[in-house]
Coordinates of N, CA and C in Angstrom, one line a residue:
M934 N 1.1 -1.1 -0.1 CA -0.3 0.1 0.2 C 0.8 1.3 0.0
H935 N -0.1 2.5 -0.7 CA 1.1 3.6 -1.0 C 0.3 4.9 -0.2
L936 N 0.8 5.7 -0.4 CA 0.1 6.9 0.2 C -1.4 7.3 -1.1
S937 N -0.7 6.7 -1.9 CA -1.2 7.6 -3.3 C -2.6 6.6 -3.6
D938 N -2.8 5.5 -2.4 CA -3.9 4.9 -2.6 C -5.1 5.5 -1.5
I939 N -4.7 5.9 -1.0 CA -5.5 6.8 0.0 C -5.1 8.3 -0.1
P940 N -5.9 9.0 -1.2 CA -5.5 10.5 -1.5 C -5.9 11.6 -0.5
E941 N -6.8 10.7 0.4 CA -7.7 11.9 1.4 C -6.4 12.5 2.3
I942 N -5.5 11.2 2.2 CA -4.6 11.6 4.0 C -3.9 12.9 2.9
T943 N -3.5 12.9 1.8 CA -2.6 14.0 1.3 C -3.5 15.6 1.6
H944 N -4.6 15.2 2.0 CA -5.1 16.7 2.1 C -5.5 17.1 3.7
L945 N -4.9 16.4 4.6 CA -5.3 16.6 5.5 C -3.5 17.5 6.3
S946 N -4.0 17.8 7.4 CA -2.7 19.2 7.8 C -2.2 18.2 8.4
I947 N -0.8 18.9 8.6 CA -0.2 18.2 9.5 C -0.5 17.5 10.8
P948 N -0.7 18.6 11.8 CA -1.8 17.9 12.8 C -2.3 16.8 12.9
E949 N -3.1 17.0 11.9 CA -4.1 15.6 11.4 C -3.3 14.4 11.0
K950 N -2.3 14.6 10.1 CA -2.0 13.3 10.0 C -1.1 12.8 10.9
I951 N -0.6 13.5 12.1 CA 0.1 13.3 13.1 C -0.8 12.4 14.4
L952 N -2.0 12.7 14.7 CA -2.8 11.8 15.0 C -3.6 11.0 14.1
L953 N -3.6 11.0 12.9 CA -3.7 9.7 12.1 C -3.1 8.5 12.3
L954 N -1.5 9.2 12.4 CA -0.5 8.0 12.5 C -0.3 7.3 14.0
E955 N -1.1 8.6 14.9 CA -0.9 7.9 16.2 C -1.8 6.9 16.5
E956 N -2.9 6.9 15.8 CA -4.1 6.3 16.1 C -3.9 4.8 15.6
L957 N -2.7 4.8 14.6 CA -2.6 3.6 13.7 C -1.5 3.3 14.4
W958 N -0.2 3.5 14.5 CA 0.5 3.1 15.7 C 0.1 2.5 16.9
D959 N -0.8 3.0 17.4 CA -2.0 2.5 18.5 C -2.4 1.3 18.2
T960 N -2.8 0.9 17.2 CA -3.6 -0.4 16.3 C -2.4 -1.0 16.0
I961 N -1.4 -1.1 15.6 CA -0.5 -1.8 15.9 C 0.6 -2.8 17.3
A962 N 0.2 -1.7 18.0 CA 0.5 -1.7 19.7 C -0.1 -2.9 20.3
S963 N -1.3 -2.5 20.0 CA -2.0 -3.6 20.6 C -2.5 -5.3 20.1
E964 N -1.7 -5.2 19.0 CA -1.5 -6.9 18.9 C -0.1 -7.0 18.6
E965 N 0.8 -6.8 19.2 CA 2.1 -6.3 18.9 C 2.5 -8.3 19.0
E966 N 2.1 -9.3 19.3 CA 2.4 -10.7 19.4 C 2.1 -10.7 17.8
E967 N 1.5 -9.9 17.1 CA 1.6 -10.7 15.4 C 2.8 -9.8 15.1
I968 N 2.9 -8.8 15.5 CA 4.2 -8.5 14.9 C 5.9 -9.2 14.8
P969 N 6.4 -9.6 13.5 CA 7.0 -10.4 13.7 C 8.5 -9.7 14.0
V970 N 9.6 -10.8 15.3 CA 10.8 -10.8 15.0 C 11.5 -11.5 14.6
P971 N 12.5 -10.1 13.9 CA 13.5 -11.4 13.0 C 14.6 -12.0 13.7
Q972 N 15.0 -12.9 13.4 CA 15.5 -14.0 14.6 C 17.1 -13.6 15.0
S973 N 17.5 -12.9 13.8 CA 18.8 -11.9 14.1 C 18.8 -11.2 15.9
H974 N 17.4 -10.3 16.1 CA 16.8 -9.6 16.7 C 17.1 -10.4 18.0
I975 N 16.3 -11.6 17.9 CA 16.3 -12.5 19.0 C 18.2 -12.7 19.1
D976 N 18.6 -13.1 18.6 CA 19.7 -14.0 18.7 C 20.6 -12.4 19.4
E977 N 20.7 -11.5 19.0 CA 21.5 -10.6 19.6 C 20.5 -10.5 20.9
L978 N 19.9 -10.1 21.3 CA 19.4 -9.8 22.8 C 20.0 -11.1 23.4
E979 N 19.9 -12.5 23.2 CA 20.0 -13.7 23.8 C 22.0 -13.3 23.8
R980 N 22.8 -13.0 23.2 CA 23.9 -12.8 23.0 C 24.1 -11.6 24.3
R981 N 23.1 -10.8 24.3 CA 23.9 -9.6 25.0 C 23.3 -10.2 26.5
F982 N 22.4 -10.4 26.8 CA 21.4 -11.0 27.8 C 22.9 -11.9 28.6
E983 N 23.5 -13.0 27.8 CA 24.4 -14.4 27.9 C 25.7 -12.7 28.9
M984 N 26.2 -12.0 27.8 CA 27.5 -11.1 28.3 C 26.8 -10.5 29.5
H985 N 25.5 -10.2 29.8 CA 25.4 -9.5 30.9 C 25.7 -9.8 32.3
G986 N 25.3 -11.7 31.9 CA 25.4 -12.5 32.9 C 26.6 -12.7 33.4
I987 N 27.6 -13.0 32.3 CA 29.2 -12.9 33.0 C 30.3 -11.7 33.3
H988 N 29.2 -10.4 32.9 CA 30.1 -9.2 33.4 C 28.6 -7.9 33.7
P989 N 27.9 -8.8 35.2 CA 26.6 -7.8 35.4 C 27.1 -6.0 35.7
G990 N 29.0 -6.0 35.9 CA 28.6 -4.8 36.2 C 29.7 -3.9 35.4
N991 N 29.3 -4.7 33.7 CA 29.9 -4.2 32.9 C 29.2 -3.3 32.0
L992 N 28.6 -2.6 32.5 CA 27.4 -1.5 32.1 C 28.1 0.0 31.6
L993 N 27.4 0.5 31.1 CA 27.4 2.3 30.6 C 26.8 2.7 31.3
T994 N 27.4 4.2 31.8 CA 25.8 5.3 32.0 C 25.5 5.6 30.4
L995 N 24.5 6.4 30.5 CA 23.8 7.2 29.6 C 24.9 8.5 29.5
D996 N 25.7 9.1 30.4 CA 26.6 10.3 29.2 C 27.8 9.3 29.0
E997 N 28.5 7.7 29.3 CA 29.3 7.3 28.4 C 28.8 6.9 27.0
L998 N 27.3 6.6 27.3 CA 27.1 5.5 25.9 C 26.7 6.8 25.0
R999 N 26.6 8.3 25.5 CA 26.5 9.4 24.4 C 28.2 9.8 24.2
G1000 N 29.1 9.7 24.9 CA 30.2 10.2 24.7 C 30.8 9.3 23.6
R1001 N 30.5 7.8 23.7 CA 30.8 7.1 22.6 C 30.1 7.2 21.3
L1002 N 29.2 7.2 21.3 CA 28.1 8.0 20.1 C 29.1 9.1 19.4
A1003 N 29.0 9.8 20.3 CA 29.6 11.4 19.4 C 30.6 11.4 18.8
K1004 N 31.8 9.8 18.9 CA 33.3 10.1 19.2 C 33.2 9.6 17.8
R1005 N 31.9 8.7 17.7 CA 31.4 7.7 15.6 C 31.2 9.1 14.7
K1006 N 30.8 10.1 14.6 CA 30.3 11.1 14.3 C 31.2 11.9 13.3

């Protein structure tokens, strides 16, 4: 489906589009069990959980994380 399939949307104001998007997202979130999770995401979460179990104190503060991200730019 494309935006051109529902031409009425193009005539909405920005605030109306945001409200529509919020409603649409709420309907998706209410059926989250139907959202497919890629196996790669599951594998990564399991890997991170395992690493946390091995090194539970090896965490970053929010400031440390921001600093690392800033260095990548």
